[in-house]
C-alpha cells in the first residue's frame, strides 16, 4: 500500500496530485463545525474524543483535503503540567498560574502521556480508523518558545514584555522553562505518533518576537531537540514558523522534513536557495485573506503559487496561516479543486 499522498510529498517524492490541507480547517467558517460548537464549548470539544474526531473529519469529507489535522489546541499539554487553561469568548486564552520565576518552574509537572488513556490519543485512534488510507493524519504541538510565551504571559501578547523581562533578567530561568516544556512537548508528540498520526507539525507562532541572537539562544536549540528526538520514529516533521522569514535560512538547517512558511515569504526563491541542503519539502503559503476576495483572483493567486512551486516534487499547498471564520465555504471548495486539478491542467 502506498503512503498517503501528503506523506509522499513530505519525503520529496513525486505525487499524482498536489496535496493540500489548510491550517484551522476544522473551524468556525464551516457550518458543520458551528453546529457542534453551538452545543459544546471549545475545550469540551477538544477533551471528548468523539467530538474531536467528528470535527477533525468534517473538512476532509466536505472538501477532500489530503490530510486531517487533529482537532485540539497547542495550549492543552500545559494542563497536565499544572496550568489551568481557559478560553474566554471574544478574548482568547487565559492561563493560571502564570510562570514567572524559578520556583514556579520547579512546580511544573513533568507530565507523560499514554496513547490509549489520553483523550488526544483516543481521538487520533478514532480518526485514523475512519480516515481513508490515502489521507494523512497530522498531530501537532506548539514550539517551546511559543509555549513559554503563553506560560509566562498567561495570554496572547502584543509585545511579549513579560517573557522578555524574564529573558533579560533571569535567562537561566527561561532556559529551565524551555527545557521542561521541550521534554513534555516531545512526549506529547510521541504519544500522538504512537496513536496513529502519520506526521507532526510544530507551530512557532511567536518566533517573530525574537531578535536573531535571541532566536538562536532561546528557540532554535529546543526546536532542534524536538525534531532530532522524534526523527527515528520515521514520520515526517513539519515546522511552521510564523512571520519569521528572517529565520528561514536557519530553520532550513534544522533536522525537519518540511518547512512551512507564512505568506510574506517568497517560497519559490527560498526553495531555490536551499536546494539540496535544506528540508525535503516545503508547505504554504497563500494569504488566508485571499479566500475572502472574488473567486477569480483567489484562483489566479493559487495558480501562481502552484506554477512557481508545484512543478518540482516536495511541495504541499497550504495557507500562510489559519483560515479565517468569515471565509465562504465555496471558495475553500474551489481552492481544493484547483490544487487537485493542477497537473492535468498543465
Ligand atoms: O488547524 C486545525 O484545524 C487544528 C486545530 C488547531 C486549533 N488551534 C483549534 C482552535 C490548531 C493547530 C491550533 C493551534 C493554535 N492554537 C495556535 C498556533 C497556530 C496559530 O494560530 O498561530 C495558537 C497560537 C493557539 C492558541 C489559540 N487557540 C488561540 C489564540 C485561539 C483563539 C481564541 C479565540 O477566541 O478565537 C484558540 C482557539 C481555537 N483553537 C479555535 C480553534 C478551532 C477557535 C475555537 C472556537 O470555536 O471558538
CSV table of N, CA, C and O in Angstrom, one decimal, residues 67-176:
chain,number,residue,atom,x,y,z
A,67,UNK,N,-5.2,15.8,4.0
A,67,UNK,CA,-4.9,15.4,5.4
A,67,UNK,C,-5.9,15.9,6.4
A,67,UNK,O,-6.6,16.9,6.1
A,68,UNK,N,-6.1,15.2,7.5
A,68,UNK,CA,-6.8,15.7,8.6
A,68,UNK,C,-5.8,16.1,9.7
A,68,UNK,O,-4.9,15.4,9.9
A,69,UNK,N,-6.0,17.3,10.2
A,69,UNK,CA,-5.2,17.7,11.4
A,69,UNK,C,-6.1,17.5,12.6
A,69,UNK,O,-7.2,18.0,12.6
A,70,UNK,N,-5.5,16.9,13.6
A,70,UNK,CA,-6.4,16.5,14.8
A,70,UNK,C,-6.9,17.8,15.4
A,70,UNK,O,-6.1,18.8,15.6
A,71,UNK,N,-8.2,17.8,15.8
A,71,UNK,CA,-8.8,18.9,16.5
A,71,UNK,C,-8.3,19.0,17.9
A,71,UNK,O,-8.6,18.1,18.7
A,72,UNK,N,-7.6,20.0,18.2
A,72,UNK,CA,-7.0,20.2,19.6
A,72,UNK,C,-6.5,21.6,19.7
A,72,UNK,O,-6.9,22.5,18.9
A,73,UNK,N,-5.6,21.9,20.7
A,73,UNK,CA,-5.0,23.2,20.7
A,73,UNK,C,-3.6,23.1,21.3
A,73,UNK,O,-3.3,22.2,22.1
A,74,UNK,N,-2.8,24.0,20.9
A,74,UNK,CA,-1.4,24.0,21.4
A,74,UNK,C,-1.3,24.1,22.9
A,74,UNK,O,-0.3,23.7,23.5
A,75,UNK,N,-2.3,24.8,23.5
A,75,UNK,CA,-2.2,25.0,24.9
A,75,UNK,C,-2.5,23.8,25.8
A,75,UNK,O,-2.2,23.8,27.0
A,76,UNK,N,-3.1,22.8,25.3
A,76,UNK,CA,-3.6,21.7,26.1
A,76,UNK,C,-2.5,20.9,26.9
A,76,UNK,O,-2.8,20.5,28.0
A,77,UNK,N,-1.3,20.7,26.4
A,77,UNK,CA,-0.3,20.0,27.2
A,77,UNK,C,0.1,20.7,28.4
A,77,UNK,O,0.7,20.2,29.3
A,78,UNK,N,-0.3,22.0,28.5
A,78,UNK,CA,0.0,22.8,29.8
A,78,UNK,C,-0.8,22.3,30.9
A,78,UNK,O,-0.4,22.4,32.1
A,79,UNK,N,-2.0,21.8,30.6
A,79,UNK,CA,-3.0,21.4,31.7
A,79,UNK,C,-2.3,20.3,32.6
A,79,UNK,O,-2.3,20.5,33.8
A,80,UNK,N,-1.9,19.2,32.0
A,80,UNK,CA,-1.2,18.2,32.9
A,80,UNK,C,0.1,18.6,33.5
A,80,UNK,O,0.6,18.0,34.4
A,81,UNK,N,0.6,19.8,33.1
A,81,UNK,CA,1.8,20.3,33.7
A,81,UNK,C,1.4,21.2,35.0
A,81,UNK,O,2.3,21.6,35.7
A,82,UNK,N,0.1,21.4,35.1
A,82,UNK,CA,-0.3,22.1,36.3
A,82,UNK,C,-0.8,23.5,36.0
A,82,UNK,O,-1.0,24.3,37.0
A,83,UNK,N,-1.0,23.9,34.8
A,83,UNK,CA,-1.5,25.2,34.4
A,83,UNK,C,-2.9,25.1,33.9
A,83,UNK,O,-3.2,24.3,33.0
A,84,UNK,N,-3.8,25.9,34.5
A,84,UNK,CA,-5.2,25.8,34.1
A,84,UNK,C,-5.4,26.7,32.8
A,84,UNK,O,-4.9,27.8,32.7
A,85,UNK,N,-6.1,26.1,31.8
A,85,UNK,CA,-6.3,26.8,30.5
A,85,UNK,C,-7.8,27.1,30.4
A,85,UNK,O,-8.6,26.2,30.6
A,86,UNK,N,-8.1,28.3,30.1
A,86,UNK,CA,-9.5,28.7,29.8
A,86,UNK,C,-9.5,29.5,28.4
A,86,UNK,O,-8.5,30.1,28.1
A,87,UNK,N,-10.6,29.4,27.7
A,87,UNK,CA,-10.8,30.2,26.6
A,87,UNK,C,-12.0,31.2,26.8
A,87,UNK,O,-13.1,30.7,27.1
A,88,UNK,N,-11.7,32.4,26.9
A,88,UNK,CA,-12.8,33.4,27.2
A,88,UNK,C,-13.4,33.9,25.9
A,88,UNK,O,-12.6,34.4,25.0
A,89,UNK,N,-14.6,33.8,25.7
A,89,UNK,CA,-15.3,34.2,24.4
A,89,UNK,C,-14.9,35.6,24.1
A,89,UNK,O,-15.1,36.5,24.9
A,90,UNK,N,-14.5,35.8,22.9
A,90,UNK,CA,-14.1,37.2,22.4
A,90,UNK,C,-12.8,37.7,23.0
A,90,UNK,O,-12.4,38.8,22.6
A,91,UNK,N,-12.2,37.0,23.9
A,91,UNK,CA,-10.9,37.5,24.4
A,91,UNK,C,-9.7,36.6,24.1
A,91,UNK,O,-8.6,37.0,24.1
A,92,UNK,N,-10.0,35.3,24.0
A,92,UNK,CA,-8.9,34.3,23.8
A,92,UNK,C,-8.5,33.6,25.0
A,92,UNK,O,-9.2,33.6,26.0
A,93,UNK,N,-7.3,32.9,24.9
A,93,UNK,CA,-6.9,32.1,26.0
A,93,UNK,C,-6.4,32.8,27.3
A,93,UNK,O,-5.9,33.9,27.2
A,94,UNK,N,-6.7,32.2,28.5
A,94,UNK,CA,-6.2,32.8,29.8
A,94,UNK,C,-5.7,31.6,30.6
A,94,UNK,O,-6.3,30.6,30.7
A,95,UNK,N,-4.4,31.8,31.1
A,95,UNK,CA,-3.8,30.7,31.8
A,95,UNK,C,-3.5,31.1,33.2
A,95,UNK,O,-3.1,32.3,33.5
A,96,UNK,N,-3.6,30.1,34.1
A,96,UNK,CA,-3.2,30.4,35.5
A,96,UNK,C,-2.7,29.1,36.2
A,96,UNK,O,-3.2,28.0,35.9
A,97,UNK,N,-1.7,29.2,37.1
A,97,UNK,CA,-0.9,30.4,37.4
A,97,UNK,C,0.0,30.8,36.3
A,97,UNK,O,0.4,29.9,35.4
A,98,UNK,N,0.4,32.1,36.2
A,98,UNK,CA,1.5,32.5,35.3
A,98,UNK,C,2.8,32.0,35.8
A,98,UNK,O,3.0,32.1,37.1
A,99,UNK,N,3.7,31.7,34.9
A,99,UNK,CA,5.0,31.1,35.4
A,99,UNK,C,6.1,32.2,35.2
A,99,UNK,O,6.4,32.5,34.1
A,100,UNK,N,6.5,32.7,36.4
A,100,UNK,CA,7.3,33.9,36.3
A,100,UNK,C,8.7,33.8,36.9
A,100,UNK,O,9.5,34.7,36.8
A,101,UNK,N,9.0,32.7,37.7
A,101,UNK,CA,10.3,32.6,38.3
A,101,UNK,C,10.7,31.1,38.5
A,101,UNK,O,9.9,30.2,38.2
A,102,UNK,N,11.9,30.9,39.0
A,102,UNK,CA,12.4,29.5,39.1
A,102,UNK,C,11.5,28.7,40.0
A,102,UNK,O,11.4,27.5,39.7
A,103,UNK,N,11.0,29.2,41.1
A,103,UNK,CA,10.1,28.5,41.9
A,103,UNK,C,8.8,28.0,41.2
A,103,UNK,O,8.4,26.8,41.3
A,104,UNK,N,8.2,28.9,40.4
A,104,UNK,CA,7.1,28.5,39.6
A,104,UNK,C,7.5,27.3,38.6
A,104,UNK,O,6.7,26.4,38.4
A,105,UNK,N,8.6,27.5,38.0
A,105,UNK,CA,9.1,26.5,37.0
A,105,UNK,C,9.3,25.1,37.7
A,105,UNK,O,8.9,24.1,37.2
A,106,UNK,N,9.9,25.2,38.9
A,106,UNK,CA,10.2,23.9,39.6
A,106,UNK,C,8.9,23.1,40.0
A,106,UNK,O,8.9,21.9,40.0
A,107,UNK,N,7.8,23.9,40.1
A,107,UNK,CA,6.5,23.2,40.5
A,107,UNK,C,5.8,22.6,39.3
A,107,UNK,O,4.9,21.8,39.5
A,108,UNK,N,6.2,22.9,38.1
A,108,UNK,CA,5.6,22.4,36.9
A,108,UNK,C,5.8,20.9,36.8
A,108,UNK,O,6.9,20.4,37.1
A,109,UNK,N,4.7,20.2,36.5
A,109,UNK,CA,4.7,18.7,36.5
A,109,UNK,C,5.4,18.2,35.2
A,109,UNK,O,5.0,18.6,34.1
A,110,UNK,N,6.3,17.2,35.3
A,110,UNK,CA,6.9,16.6,34.1
A,110,UNK,C,5.9,15.5,33.6
A,110,UNK,O,6.1,14.3,33.7
A,111,UNK,N,4.9,16.0,32.9
A,111,UNK,CA,3.8,15.1,32.5
A,111,UNK,C,4.2,14.1,31.4
A,111,UNK,O,5.1,14.4,30.6
A,112,UNK,N,3.6,12.9,31.5
A,112,UNK,CA,3.9,11.9,30.4
A,112,UNK,C,2.5,11.4,30.0
A,112,UNK,O,1.5,11.6,30.7
A,113,UNK,N,2.4,10.8,28.8
A,113,UNK,CA,1.1,10.5,28.2
A,113,UNK,C,1.1,9.1,27.6
A,113,UNK,O,2.1,8.7,27.0
A,114,UNK,N,-0.1,8.5,27.7
A,114,UNK,CA,-0.3,7.2,27.2
A,114,UNK,C,-1.3,7.3,26.1
A,114,UNK,O,-2.4,7.8,26.3
A,115,UNK,N,-1.0,6.8,24.9
A,115,UNK,CA,-1.9,7.0,23.8
A,115,UNK,C,-3.3,6.4,24.0
A,115,UNK,O,-4.3,6.9,23.5
A,116,UNK,N,-3.5,5.3,24.8
A,116,UNK,CA,-4.8,4.7,24.9
A,116,UNK,C,-5.6,5.3,26.0
A,116,UNK,O,-6.8,5.2,26.0
A,117,UNK,N,-5.0,6.0,27.0
A,117,UNK,CA,-5.8,6.6,28.0
A,117,UNK,C,-5.9,8.2,27.9
A,117,UNK,O,-6.8,8.8,28.5
A,118,UNK,N,-5.1,8.8,27.1
A,118,UNK,CA,-5.2,10.2,26.9
A,118,UNK,C,-6.3,10.6,25.9
A,118,UNK,O,-6.4,9.9,24.8
A,119,UNK,N,-7.1,11.6,26.2
A,119,UNK,CA,-8.2,12.0,25.2
A,119,UNK,C,-7.7,12.2,23.8
A,119,UNK,O,-8.3,11.9,22.8
A,120,UNK,N,-6.5,12.8,23.7
A,120,UNK,CA,-6.0,13.1,22.4
A,120,UNK,C,-5.6,11.9,21.6
A,120,UNK,O,-5.8,11.8,20.4
A,121,UNK,N,-5.0,10.9,22.4
A,121,UNK,CA,-4.6,9.7,21.7
A,121,UNK,C,-5.9,8.9,21.3
A,121,UNK,O,-5.9,8.4,20.2
A,122,UNK,N,-6.9,9.0,22.1
A,122,UNK,CA,-8.1,8.3,21.7
A,122,UNK,C,-8.8,8.9,20.5
A,122,UNK,O,-9.3,8.3,19.6
A,123,UNK,N,-8.7,10.3,20.4
A,123,UNK,CA,-9.3,11.0,19.3
A,123,UNK,C,-8.5,10.6,18.0
A,123,UNK,O,-9.1,10.4,17.0
A,124,UNK,N,-7.2,10.6,18.1
A,124,UNK,CA,-6.4,10.2,17.0
A,124,UNK,C,-6.7,8.8,16.5
A,124,UNK,O,-6.8,8.6,15.3
A,125,UNK,N,-6.8,7.9,17.4
A,125,UNK,CA,-7.1,6.5,17.1
A,125,UNK,C,-8.4,6.4,16.3
A,125,UNK,O,-8.6,5.7,15.3
A,126,UNK,N,-9.4,7.2,16.8
A,126,UNK,CA,-10.8,7.1,16.2
A,126,UNK,C,-10.7,7.7,14.8
A,126,UNK,O,-11.3,7.2,13.8
A,127,UNK,N,-9.9,8.8,14.6
A,127,UNK,CA,-9.9,9.4,13.3
A,127,UNK,C,-9.1,8.5,12.3
A,127,UNK,O,-9.6,8.3,11.2
A,128,UNK,N,-8.0,7.9,12.8
A,128,UNK,CA,-7.2,7.1,11.9
A,128,UNK,C,-8.0,5.9,11.4
A,128,UNK,O,-7.9,5.4,10.3
A,129,UNK,N,-8.9,5.4,12.3
A,129,UNK,CA,-9.8,4.3,12.0
A,129,UNK,C,-10.8,4.7,10.9
A,129,UNK,O,-11.1,3.8,10.0
A,130,UNK,N,-11.3,5.9,10.9
A,130,UNK,CA,-12.3,6.3,9.9
A,130,UNK,C,-11.7,6.8,8.6
A,130,UNK,O,-12.3,6.8,7.5
A,131,UNK,N,-10.4,7.3,8.7
A,131,UNK,CA,-9.8,8.1,7.6
A,131,UNK,C,-9.4,7.1,6.5
A,131,UNK,O,-8.8,6.0,6.8
A,132,UNK,N,-9.6,7.5,5.2
A,132,UNK,CA,-9.1,6.6,4.1
A,132,UNK,C,-7.6,6.5,4.1
A,132,UNK,O,-6.9,7.4,4.6
A,133,UNK,N,-7.1,5.4,3.6
A,133,UNK,CA,-5.6,5.2,3.6
A,133,UNK,C,-4.8,6.2,2.8
A,133,UNK,O,-3.6,6.4,3.2
A,134,UNK,N,-5.4,6.8,1.8
A,134,UNK,CA,-4.6,7.8,1.1
A,134,UNK,C,-4.6,9.2,1.7
A,134,UNK,O,-4.0,10.1,1.2
A,135,UNK,N,-5.3,9.4,2.9
A,135,UNK,CA,-5.3,10.6,3.6
A,135,UNK,C,-4.4,10.5,4.8
A,135,UNK,O,-4.4,9.5,5.5
A,136,UNK,N,-3.6,11.6,5.1
A,136,UNK,CA,-2.7,11.6,6.2
A,136,UNK,C,-3.4,12.2,7.4
A,136,UNK,O,-4.3,13.0,7.3
A,137,UNK,N,-2.9,11.8,8.6
A,137,UNK,CA,-3.4,12.3,9.9
A,137,UNK,C,-2.2,13.1,10.5
A,137,UNK,O,-1.2,12.5,10.7
A,138,UNK,N,-2.5,14.4,10.8
A,138,UNK,CA,-1.4,15.2,11.3
A,138,UNK,C,-1.6,15.5,12.8
A,138,UNK,O,-2.7,15.9,13.2
A,139,UNK,N,-0.6,15.2,13.6
A,139,UNK,CA,-0.6,15.6,15.0
A,139,UNK,C,0.1,16.9,15.1
A,139,UNK,O,0.8,17.3,14.2
A,140,UNK,N,0.1,17.6,16.3
A,140,UNK,CA,0.8,18.9,16.4
A,140,UNK,C,1.1,19.3,17.8
A,140,UNK,O,0.5,18.7,18.8
A,141,UNK,N,2.0,20.2,17.9
A,141,UNK,CA,2.3,20.9,19.2
A,141,UNK,C,2.8,22.3,19.0
A,141,UNK,O,3.2,22.6,17.8
A,142,UNK,N,2.8,23.1,20.0
A,142,UNK,CA,3.4,24.4,19.9
A,142,UNK,C,4.9,24.3,20.1
A,142,UNK,O,5.4,23.3,20.7
A,143,UNK,N,5.6,25.3,19.5
A,143,UNK,CA,7.1,25.3,19.7
A,143,UNK,C,7.4,25.7,21.2
A,143,UNK,O,6.6,26.5,21.7
A,144,UNK,N,8.5,25.3,21.7
A,144,UNK,CA,8.8,25.6,23.1
A,144,UNK,C,8.8,27.1,23.4
A,144,UNK,O,8.2,27.6,24.3
A,145,UNK,N,9.4,27.9,22.5
A,145,UNK,CA,9.4,29.4,22.7
A,145,UNK,C,7.9,29.9,22.7
A,145,UNK,O,7.6,30.7,23.6
A,146,UNK,N,7.1,29.5,21.8
A,146,UNK,CA,5.7,30.0,21.7
A,146,UNK,C,5.0,29.5,23.0
A,146,UNK,O,4.2,30.3,23.6
A,147,UNK,N,5.2,28.3,23.5
A,147,UNK,CA,4.6,27.8,24.7
A,147,UNK,C,5.0,28.6,25.9
A,147,UNK,O,4.3,28.9,26.8
A,148,UNK,N,6.3,28.9,25.9
A,148,UNK,CA,6.9,29.7,27.1
A,148,UNK,C,6.2,31.1,27.1
A,148,UNK,O,5.9,31.6,28.2
A,149,UNK,N,6.0,31.7,25.9
A,149,UNK,CA,5.3,33.0,25.9
A,149,UNK,C,3.9,32.9,26.6
A,149,UNK,O,3.6,33.8,27.4
A,150,UNK,N,3.1,31.9,26.2
A,150,UNK,CA,1.8,31.7,26.9
A,150,UNK,C,1.9,31.4,28.3
A,150,UNK,O,1.2,32.0,29.2
A,151,UNK,N,2.9,30.6,28.7
A,151,UNK,CA,3.0,30.2,30.1
A,151,UNK,C,3.4,31.4,31.0
A,151,UNK,O,2.9,31.5,32.1
A,152,UNK,N,4.3,32.2,30.5
A,152,UNK,CA,4.7,33.4,31.3
A,152,UNK,C,3.7,34.5,31.2
A,152,UNK,O,3.4,35.1,32.3
A,153,UNK,N,3.2,34.8,30.0
A,153,UNK,CA,2.3,36.0,29.9
A,153,UNK,C,0.9,35.6,30.4
A,153,UNK,O,0.2,36.5,30.8
A,154,UNK,N,0.6,34.4,30.3
A,154,UNK,CA,-0.8,34.0,30.8
A,154,UNK,C,-1.9,34.2,29.7
A,154,UNK,O,-3.0,33.9,29.9
A,155,UNK,N,-1.5,34.8,28.6
A,155,UNK,CA,-2.4,35.1,27.5
A,155,UNK,C,-1.6,35.4,26.3
A,155,UNK,O,-0.4,35.5,26.3
A,156,UNK,N,-2.3,35.7,25.2
A,156,UNK,CA,-1.6,36.3,24.0
A,156,UNK,C,-1.1,37.6,24.3
A,156,UNK,O,-1.5,38.2,25.3
A,157,UNK,N,-0.1,38.1,23.6
A,157,UNK,CA,0.5,39.4,24.0
A,157,UNK,C,0.9,40.1,22.7
A,157,UNK,O,1.2,39.5,21.7
A,158,UNK,N,0.9,41.5,22.8
A,158,UNK,CA,1.3,42.3,21.7
A,158,UNK,C,2.8,42.4,21.6
A,158,UNK,O,3.4,42.4,20.6
A,159,UNK,N,3.4,42.6,22.8
A,159,UNK,CA,4.9,42.9,22.8
A,159,UNK,C,5.7,41.9,23.6
A,159,UNK,O,6.9,42.1,23.6
A,160,UNK,N,5.1,40.9,24.2
A,160,UNK,CA,5.8,39.9,24.9
A,160,UNK,C,6.7,40.5,26.0
A,160,UNK,O,7.8,40.0,26.3
A,161,UNK,N,6.3,41.6,26.6
A,161,UNK,CA,7.1,42.3,27.6
A,161,UNK,C,7.5,41.5,28.8
A,161,UNK,O,8.6,41.5,29.3
A,162,UNK,N,6.5,40.6,29.3
A,162,UNK,CA,6.8,39.9,30.5
A,162,UNK,C,7.8,38.8,30.2
A,162,UNK,O,8.7,38.6,31.0
A,163,UNK,N,7.6,38.0,29.2
A,163,UNK,CA,8.5,36.9,28.9
A,163,UNK,C,9.9,37.5,28.5
A,163,UNK,O,10.9,36.9,28.9
A,164,UNK,N,9.9,38.6,27.9
A,164,UNK,CA,11.2,39.2,27.6
A,164,UNK,C,11.9,39.8,28.8
A,164,UNK,O,13.1,39.8,28.9
A,165,UNK,N,11.1,40.2,29.8
A,165,UNK,CA,11.7,40.6,31.1
A,165,UNK,C,12.4,39.4,31.7
A,165,UNK,O,13.5,39.6,32.2
A,166,UNK,N,11.7,38.3,31.7
A,166,UNK,CA,12.3,37.1,32.3
A,166,UNK,C,13.6,36.8,31.5
A,166,UNK,O,14.7,36.5,32.1
A,167,UNK,N,13.5,36.9,30.1
A,167,UNK,CA,14.7,36.6,29.3
A,167,UNK,C,15.9,37.5,29.7
A,167,UNK,O,17.0,37.0,29.7
A,168,UNK,N,15.6,38.7,30.0
A,168,UNK,CA,16.7,39.7,30.2
A,168,UNK,C,17.1,39.9,31.6
A,168,UNK,O,18.0,40.6,31.9
A,169,UNK,N,16.3,39.3,32.5
A,169,UNK,CA,16.7,39.4,33.9
A,169,UNK,C,17.2,38.1,34.5
A,169,UNK,O,18.0,38.0,35.4
A,170,UNK,N,16.6,37.0,34.0
A,170,UNK,CA,16.9,35.6,34.6
A,170,UNK,C,16.9,34.6,33.4
A,170,UNK,O,16.0,33.7,33.4
A,171,UNK,N,17.9,34.7,32.5
A,171,UNK,CA,17.8,33.8,31.3
A,171,UNK,C,17.9,32.4,31.7
A,171,UNK,O,17.3,31.5,31.0
A,172,UNK,N,18.6,32.1,32.9
A,172,UNK,CA,18.6,30.7,33.3
A,172,UNK,C,17.3,30.1,33.6
A,172,UNK,O,17.0,28.9,33.3
A,173,UNK,N,16.4,30.9,34.2
A,173,UNK,CA,15.0,30.5,34.5
A,173,UNK,C,14.3,30.2,33.2
A,173,UNK,O,13.6,29.2,33.0
A,174,UNK,N,14.4,31.1,32.2
A,174,UNK,CA,13.7,30.9,30.9
A,174,UNK,C,14.2,29.6,30.3
A,174,UNK,O,13.5,28.8,29.7
A,175,UNK,N,15.5,29.4,30.3
A,175,UNK,CA,16.1,28.1,29.8
A,175,UNK,C,15.5,26.9,30.5
A,175,UNK,O,15.2,25.9,29.9
A,176,UNK,N,15.4,27.0,31.8
A,176,UNK,CA,14.8,25.9,32.6
A,176,UNK,C,13.4,25.6,32.2
A,176,UNK,O,12.9,24.5,32.1
